[in-house]
Amino acid sequence: MVQPLVLDDWPLAPIRTERLLLRPPEARDREVFLDMGSDPTVNHHLGGGRDRATLEAELPEVPADRPAQFVLEHDGRFVGWMGLGRRDPSRPGGAALEGPFLELSYVMPVAAWGHGYAAEAGAAILVWSDERLGEPVVVCTQAANDRSLALAARLGFTELARFEEFDAEQWFGVRMPG
Ligand SMILES: CC(C)(COP(=O)(O)OP(=O)(O)OC[C@H]1O[C@@H](n2cnc3c(N)ncnc32)[C@H](O)[C@@H]1OP(=O)(O)O)[C@@H](O)C(=O)NCCC(=O)NCCS
């Protein structure tokens, strides 16, 4: 479980990249979060698509309503979510790093894959994280998740460890600030 960050200056003004607007989640994003959470393809390496009715009952009115969570918008359309949180250092991989670190997570609807949106948003979020938080950032993803591994490499993450968790081999990578 990734724990929320505490930031006294959240929400911040949206961040603009070449093609995207990165903004805090809002209630109008809920339907897309439900679609993403129940989609078997999106969740192939995340434990499988969740039952939509269960998700509907569990998801708060504003999904991912906590600091350092970003909705990725392209031309006013939702193309993904990316967020930073605190990974429990006692979980596998944590012992390989000294001091505090952040974990980057990301999910996009299938229609938004293959356009470089995650790479563009991730680069901007990491610049913001370097300036605001200045801590190492880790990514933990199934070793079989080729797209996620390619994205992590594009964003400058390098392998720190591999381990077994959730009945699958996990790739654990780190990117130092700056
Ligand atoms: C992981 C995930 C976000 C990656 O999405 P993605 O679109 O492949 O990632 P990128 O933003 O790096 O895009 C790279 C692709 O866009 C293409 N692309 C097109 N225009 C581009 C541009 N202007 N700049 C960069 N890449 C561009 C690249 O060629 C590449 O295509 P390819 O994979 O067919 O070679 C997405 O697959 C996903 O949501 N998966 C399900 C959730 C998941 O598993 N999350 C991991 C949890 S840690």
mmCIF file of C-alpha atoms in Angstrom, residues 6-114:
data_model
loop_
_atom_site.group_PDB
_atom_site.id
_atom_site.type_symbol
_atom_site.label_atom_id
_atom_site.label_comp_id
_atom_site.label_asym_id
_atom_site.label_seq_id
_atom_site.Cartn_x
_atom_site.Cartn_y
_atom_site.Cartn_z
ATOM 1 C CA VAL A 6 1.465 15.407 3.298
ATOM 2 C CA LEU A 7 1.944 18.656 1.342
ATOM 3 C CA ASP A 8 0.854 22.009 2.710
ATOM 4 C CA ASP A 9 0.785 23.617 -0.753
ATOM 5 C CA TRP A 10 -1.537 21.075 -2.438
ATOM 6 C CA PRO A 11 -3.489 21.478 -4.688
ATOM 7 C CA LEU A 12 -1.104 23.339 -6.921
ATOM 8 C CA ALA A 13 -1.799 25.162 -10.127
ATOM 9 C CA PRO A 14 -1.981 22.774 -13.096
ATOM 10 C CA ILE A 15 1.320 21.953 -14.803
ATOM 11 C CA ARG A 16 1.446 22.388 -18.590
ATOM 12 C CA THR A 17 3.678 20.270 -20.803
ATOM 13 C CA GLU A 18 4.032 20.386 -24.587
ATOM 14 C CA ARG A 19 0.749 18.492 -25.139
ATOM 15 C CA LEU A 20 -0.761 17.900 -21.707
ATOM 16 C CA LEU A 21 -2.343 19.568 -18.732
ATOM 17 C CA LEU A 22 -1.532 17.895 -15.382
ATOM 18 C CA ARG A 23 -4.099 18.739 -12.714
ATOM 19 C CA PRO A 24 -5.461 17.353 -9.441
ATOM 20 C CA PRO A 25 -8.298 14.797 -9.843
ATOM 21 C CA GLU A 26 -11.914 16.013 -9.766
ATOM 22 C CA ALA A 27 -15.351 14.368 -9.373
ATOM 23 C CA ARG A 28 -15.869 14.454 -13.169
ATOM 24 C CA ASP A 29 -12.964 11.960 -13.546
ATOM 25 C CA ARG A 30 -14.793 9.233 -11.607
ATOM 26 C CA GLU A 31 -16.340 7.469 -14.628
ATOM 27 C CA VAL A 32 -12.947 7.089 -16.322
ATOM 28 C CA PHE A 33 -11.403 5.779 -13.107
ATOM 29 C CA LEU A 34 -14.221 3.179 -12.978
ATOM 30 C CA ASP A 35 -13.592 2.259 -16.634
ATOM 31 C CA MET A 36 -9.841 1.932 -16.049
ATOM 32 C CA GLY A 37 -10.211 -0.009 -12.799
ATOM 33 C CA SER A 38 -12.544 -2.599 -14.353
ATOM 34 C CA ASP A 39 -10.688 -2.983 -17.678
ATOM 35 C CA PRO A 40 -8.921 -6.385 -17.860
ATOM 36 C CA THR A 41 -6.311 -5.144 -20.358
ATOM 37 C CA VAL A 42 -5.337 -2.106 -18.299
ATOM 38 C CA ASN A 43 -5.069 -4.294 -15.187
ATOM 39 C CA HIS A 44 -3.399 -7.290 -16.790
ATOM 40 C CA HIS A 45 -0.266 -6.759 -14.657
ATOM 41 C CA LEU A 46 -2.112 -5.218 -11.714
ATOM 42 C CA GLY A 47 -4.024 -8.206 -10.450
ATOM 43 C CA GLY A 48 -6.807 -8.145 -13.082
ATOM 44 C CA GLY A 49 -9.786 -5.866 -13.729
ATOM 45 C CA ARG A 50 -11.955 -5.248 -10.664
ATOM 46 C CA ASP A 51 -15.681 -5.878 -10.604
ATOM 47 C CA ARG A 52 -17.255 -2.577 -11.668
ATOM 48 C CA ALA A 53 -20.098 -2.676 -9.123
ATOM 49 C CA THR A 54 -17.622 -3.264 -6.274
ATOM 50 C CA LEU A 55 -15.442 -0.440 -7.515
ATOM 51 C CA GLU A 56 -18.479 1.802 -7.889
ATOM 52 C CA ALA A 57 -19.269 1.218 -4.199
ATOM 53 C CA GLU A 58 -15.678 1.736 -3.037
ATOM 54 C CA LEU A 59 -14.385 4.621 -5.136
ATOM 55 C CA PRO A 60 -14.702 8.013 -3.415
ATOM 56 C CA GLU A 61 -16.585 10.835 -5.104
ATOM 57 C CA VAL A 62 -13.236 12.329 -6.120
ATOM 58 C CA PRO A 63 -10.852 9.470 -6.990
ATOM 59 C CA ALA A 64 -7.211 9.726 -5.884
ATOM 60 C CA ASP A 65 -8.063 12.898 -3.966
ATOM 61 C CA ARG A 66 -4.713 13.339 -2.213
ATOM 62 C CA PRO A 67 -1.509 15.321 -2.685
ATOM 63 C CA ALA A 68 0.814 14.618 -5.630
ATOM 64 C CA GLN A 69 -1.867 12.928 -7.749
ATOM 65 C CA PHE A 70 -2.186 14.139 -11.319
ATOM 66 C CA VAL A 71 -4.830 13.645 -13.989
ATOM 67 C CA LEU A 72 -3.304 13.839 -17.469
ATOM 68 C CA GLU A 73 -5.470 15.777 -19.906
ATOM 69 C CA HIS A 74 -4.981 16.101 -23.642
ATOM 70 C CA ASP A 75 -7.261 18.580 -25.459
ATOM 71 C CA GLY A 76 -9.638 18.444 -22.473
ATOM 72 C CA ARG A 77 -9.771 14.629 -22.563
ATOM 73 C CA PHE A 78 -8.644 12.358 -19.698
ATOM 74 C CA VAL A 79 -5.660 10.327 -20.905
ATOM 75 C CA GLY A 80 -4.304 8.977 -17.626
ATOM 76 C CA TRP A 81 -3.452 9.243 -13.979
ATOM 77 C CA MET A 82 -0.030 9.435 -12.329
ATOM 78 C CA GLY A 83 0.781 9.868 -8.669
ATOM 79 C CA LEU A 84 3.512 9.934 -6.055
ATOM 80 C CA GLY A 85 3.110 8.428 -2.608
ATOM 81 C CA ARG A 86 5.068 6.975 0.298
ATOM 82 C CA ARG A 87 5.936 3.313 -0.092
ATOM 83 C CA ASP A 88 6.297 1.391 3.151
ATOM 84 C CA PRO A 89 10.113 0.893 3.411
ATOM 85 C CA SER A 90 9.606 -2.493 5.078
ATOM 86 C CA ARG A 91 8.131 -3.837 1.817
ATOM 87 C CA PRO A 92 10.456 -5.723 -0.522
ATOM 88 C CA GLY A 93 13.075 -3.492 -2.158
ATOM 89 C CA GLY A 94 12.883 -0.778 0.495
ATOM 90 C CA ALA A 95 15.984 -1.959 2.323
ATOM 91 C CA ALA A 96 18.064 -1.184 -0.779
ATOM 92 C CA LEU A 97 17.580 2.565 -0.174
ATOM 93 C CA GLU A 98 18.628 4.711 2.758
ATOM 94 C CA GLY A 99 16.315 7.480 3.934
ATOM 95 C CA PRO A 100 12.896 8.484 2.634
ATOM 96 C CA PHE A 101 11.787 7.799 -0.910
ATOM 97 C CA LEU A 102 8.707 8.203 -3.032
ATOM 98 C CA GLU A 103 6.921 5.761 -5.327
ATOM 99 C CA LEU A 104 5.559 6.730 -8.736
ATOM 100 C CA SER A 105 2.433 4.916 -9.982
ATOM 101 C CA TYR A 106 0.579 5.323 -13.265
ATOM 102 C CA VAL A 107 -2.438 4.009 -15.169
ATOM 103 C CA MET A 108 -3.804 5.082 -18.533
ATOM 104 C CA PRO A 109 -6.834 3.955 -20.567
ATOM 105 C CA VAL A 110 -5.748 1.663 -23.434
ATOM 106 C CA ALA A 111 -6.793 4.260 -26.032
ATOM 107 C CA ALA A 112 -4.147 6.607 -24.621
ATOM 108 C CA TRP A 113 -1.245 4.128 -24.860
ATOM 109 C CA GLY A 114 1.396 4.548 -27.537
#
